[in-house]
Amino acid sequence: MLKRFAFSVLSAAMVLSLGTGAAFASQGDRVSTAKAPLAGSIQQQTANLYVSWGTKSGAKYYKLSIRNTDTNQILDTDAYYDGFKVFTDYRSVPKVPTGPYRVWVGAFDYNDNLIGQDIKEPVRVSYGGSNNIWLNPQYR
């Protein structure tokens, strides 16, 4: 009789503790309550992109276009170039988001005619990688 009573009390205690999981949970089974970072607080990785090209005889200036092929958005380069016109044969572009790009350079004469161009695709910009591109705008 005492065995039955002890078994009943033990069974009742076990059933009552099932709601909290305390009967079966060990110290190592606890779930972390740490919150994941919000999407807005995660910073996108960026890298510097160095683009250079061969000079084209008769060129007054060059136009450079850098388009992300995943999003189809042209990289906002107005902060780095004067209306995309570049008067040298290279450009270093800081803080380019990592990803695939299409890089185009065009050579323009004194009448603003396109006299040469070149394109590279895909160009993979990676954080910590070598992000050097060379183009040759000799042909139209």
mmCIF file of C-alpha atoms in Angstrom:
data_model
loop_
_atom_site.group_PDB
_atom_site.id
_atom_site.type_symbol
_atom_site.label_atom_id
_atom_site.label_comp_id
_atom_site.label_asym_id
_atom_site.label_seq_id
_atom_site.Cartn_x
_atom_site.Cartn_y
_atom_site.Cartn_z
ATOM 1 C CA MET A 1 0.000 0.000 0.000
ATOM 2 C CA LEU A 2 2.807 2.389 0.844
ATOM 3 C CA LYS A 3 4.459 1.514 -2.471
ATOM 4 C CA ARG A 4 1.279 2.403 -4.373
ATOM 5 C CA PHE A 5 0.928 5.691 -2.490
ATOM 6 C CA ALA A 6 4.581 6.664 -3.135
ATOM 7 C CA PHE A 7 4.227 5.755 -6.819
ATOM 8 C CA SER A 8 1.056 7.866 -7.119
ATOM 9 C CA VAL A 9 2.685 10.895 -5.474
ATOM 10 C CA LEU A 10 5.755 10.543 -7.691
ATOM 11 C CA SER A 11 3.605 10.198 -10.817
ATOM 12 C CA ALA A 12 1.538 13.246 -9.901
ATOM 13 C CA ALA A 13 4.674 15.330 -9.295
ATOM 14 C CA MET A 14 6.092 14.271 -12.640
ATOM 15 C CA VAL A 15 2.900 15.128 -14.542
ATOM 16 C CA LEU A 16 2.707 18.553 -12.889
ATOM 17 C CA SER A 17 6.311 19.367 -13.823
ATOM 18 C CA LEU A 18 5.895 18.377 -17.505
ATOM 19 C CA GLY A 19 4.383 21.780 -18.316
ATOM 20 C CA THR A 20 7.683 23.478 -17.582
ATOM 21 C CA GLY A 21 9.833 20.676 -18.934
ATOM 22 C CA ALA A 22 11.795 20.649 -15.685
ATOM 23 C CA ALA A 23 11.463 16.882 -15.277
ATOM 24 C CA PHE A 24 13.426 16.115 -18.437
ATOM 25 C CA ALA A 25 15.568 19.196 -19.039
ATOM 26 C CA SER A 26 19.158 19.196 -17.950
ATOM 27 C CA GLN A 27 21.293 22.261 -17.424
ATOM 28 C CA GLY A 28 22.849 21.858 -20.926
ATOM 29 C CA ASP A 29 19.482 21.734 -22.718
ATOM 30 C CA ARG A 30 18.481 25.307 -21.962
ATOM 31 C CA VAL A 31 17.578 27.485 -24.934
ATOM 32 C CA SER A 32 19.453 30.748 -25.387
ATOM 33 C CA THR A 33 17.364 33.876 -25.035
ATOM 34 C CA ALA A 34 19.886 36.095 -26.864
ATOM 35 C CA LYS A 35 18.260 38.164 -29.588
ATOM 36 C CA ALA A 36 19.514 38.015 -33.177
ATOM 37 C CA PRO A 37 20.778 41.315 -34.585
ATOM 38 C CA LEU A 38 18.267 43.372 -36.517
ATOM 39 C CA ALA A 39 18.738 43.446 -40.285
ATOM 40 C CA GLY A 40 19.336 47.188 -40.149
ATOM 41 C CA SER A 41 22.224 46.775 -37.720
ATOM 42 C CA ILE A 42 24.191 44.398 -39.981
ATOM 43 C CA GLN A 43 26.705 46.325 -42.062
ATOM 44 C CA GLN A 44 27.158 45.257 -45.660
ATOM 45 C CA GLN A 45 30.737 44.407 -46.552
ATOM 46 C CA THR A 46 32.409 46.728 -49.013
ATOM 47 C CA ALA A 47 35.713 46.829 -50.832
ATOM 48 C CA ASN A 48 37.767 49.198 -52.928
ATOM 49 C CA LEU A 49 37.596 48.704 -56.701
ATOM 50 C CA TYR A 50 40.546 49.890 -58.753
ATOM 51 C CA VAL A 51 39.756 50.330 -62.461
ATOM 52 C CA SER A 52 42.415 51.252 -65.004
ATOM 53 C CA TRP A 53 42.469 51.266 -68.805
ATOM 54 C CA GLY A 54 44.709 51.841 -71.774
ATOM 55 C CA THR A 55 44.622 55.345 -73.191
ATOM 56 C CA LYS A 56 42.930 55.869 -76.531
ATOM 57 C CA SER A 57 44.600 58.168 -79.042
ATOM 58 C CA GLY A 58 42.396 61.231 -79.624
ATOM 59 C CA ALA A 59 40.381 60.770 -76.426
ATOM 60 C CA LYS A 60 39.472 63.940 -74.522
ATOM 61 C CA TYR A 61 37.856 62.095 -71.619
ATOM 62 C CA TYR A 62 36.493 58.726 -70.513
ATOM 63 C CA LYS A 63 33.176 57.648 -69.058
ATOM 64 C CA LEU A 64 33.057 54.845 -66.525
ATOM 65 C CA SER A 65 29.969 52.787 -65.686
ATOM 66 C CA ILE A 66 29.824 50.163 -62.932
ATOM 67 C CA ARG A 67 26.580 48.142 -62.766
ATOM 68 C CA ASN A 68 25.670 45.510 -60.172
ATOM 69 C CA THR A 69 24.404 42.546 -62.214
ATOM 70 C CA ASP A 70 22.385 41.093 -59.314
ATOM 71 C CA THR A 71 20.370 44.268 -58.702
ATOM 72 C CA ASN A 72 20.856 45.915 -62.139
ATOM 73 C CA GLN A 73 21.690 49.179 -60.372
ATOM 74 C CA ILE A 74 24.447 51.473 -61.544
ATOM 75 C CA LEU A 75 26.884 52.269 -58.778
ATOM 76 C CA ASP A 76 26.439 55.860 -57.646
ATOM 77 C CA THR A 77 29.757 57.271 -58.704
ATOM 78 C CA ASP A 78 28.775 60.959 -58.756
ATOM 79 C CA ALA A 79 30.632 61.399 -55.473
ATOM 80 C CA TYR A 80 33.837 60.200 -57.137
ATOM 81 C CA TYR A 81 33.549 61.513 -60.707
ATOM 82 C CA ASP A 82 32.336 64.681 -62.345
ATOM 83 C CA GLY A 83 29.265 63.353 -64.180
ATOM 84 C CA PHE A 84 31.108 60.083 -64.949
ATOM 85 C CA LYS A 85 33.721 61.993 -66.991
ATOM 86 C CA VAL A 86 37.207 60.868 -66.069
ATOM 87 C CA PHE A 87 40.243 62.693 -67.441
ATOM 88 C CA THR A 88 42.822 60.106 -66.338
ATOM 89 C CA ASP A 89 43.300 56.438 -67.241
ATOM 90 C CA TYR A 90 42.423 55.011 -63.848
ATOM 91 C CA ARG A 91 39.963 55.400 -61.002
ATOM 92 C CA SER A 92 39.875 54.023 -57.482
ATOM 93 C CA VAL A 93 36.302 53.572 -56.255
ATOM 94 C CA PRO A 94 35.958 53.168 -52.457
ATOM 95 C CA LYS A 95 33.218 51.347 -50.540
ATOM 96 C CA VAL A 96 31.861 49.196 -53.373
ATOM 97 C CA PRO A 97 29.375 46.623 -51.985
ATOM 98 C CA THR A 98 30.562 43.071 -52.599
ATOM 99 C CA GLY A 99 28.939 41.243 -55.501
ATOM 100 C CA PRO A 100 29.027 40.778 -59.287
ATOM 101 C CA TYR A 101 29.464 43.820 -61.544
ATOM 102 C CA ARG A 102 29.706 44.822 -65.197
ATOM 103 C CA VAL A 103 32.399 47.469 -65.695
ATOM 104 C CA TRP A 104 32.387 49.603 -68.866
ATOM 105 C CA VAL A 105 34.696 52.385 -69.998
ATOM 106 C CA GLY A 106 34.200 54.569 -73.046
ATOM 107 C CA ALA A 107 36.677 56.935 -74.698
ATOM 108 C CA PHE A 108 35.237 60.177 -76.112
ATOM 109 C CA ASP A 109 36.803 62.710 -78.479
ATOM 110 C CA TYR A 110 36.605 66.528 -78.376
ATOM 111 C CA ASN A 111 33.209 66.415 -80.165
ATOM 112 C CA ASP A 112 31.810 64.053 -77.489
ATOM 113 C CA ASN A 113 31.775 61.114 -79.933
ATOM 114 C CA LEU A 114 32.438 57.601 -78.631
ATOM 115 C CA ILE A 115 35.710 56.484 -80.249
ATOM 116 C CA GLY A 116 36.529 53.403 -78.169
ATOM 117 C CA GLN A 117 35.092 51.194 -75.434
ATOM 118 C CA ASP A 118 35.647 48.022 -73.464
ATOM 119 C CA ILE A 119 33.587 46.007 -70.995
ATOM 120 C CA LYS A 120 34.366 43.359 -68.378
ATOM 121 C CA GLU A 121 31.721 41.022 -67.024
ATOM 122 C CA PRO A 122 31.446 39.430 -64.585
ATOM 123 C CA VAL A 123 33.677 41.316 -62.204
ATOM 124 C CA ARG A 124 33.414 39.832 -58.711
ATOM 125 C CA VAL A 125 34.094 42.440 -56.019
ATOM 126 C CA SER A 126 35.017 40.682 -52.792
ATOM 127 C CA TYR A 127 35.912 41.877 -49.328
ATOM 128 C CA GLY A 128 39.637 41.443 -48.756
ATOM 129 C CA GLY A 129 40.219 40.279 -52.331
ATOM 130 C CA SER A 130 42.151 41.754 -55.231
ATOM 131 C CA ASN A 131 39.664 44.044 -56.969
ATOM 132 C CA ASN A 132 41.757 45.335 -59.879
ATOM 133 C CA ILE A 133 40.231 45.649 -63.355
ATOM 134 C CA TRP A 134 42.053 46.603 -66.565
ATOM 135 C CA LEU A 135 40.145 47.631 -69.690
ATOM 136 C CA ASN A 136 41.330 48.495 -73.213
ATOM 137 C CA PRO A 137 38.961 50.953 -74.995
ATOM 138 C CA GLN A 138 40.677 50.745 -78.389
ATOM 139 C CA TYR A 139 37.721 49.547 -80.454
ATOM 140 C CA ARG A 140 34.234 50.858 -80.942
#
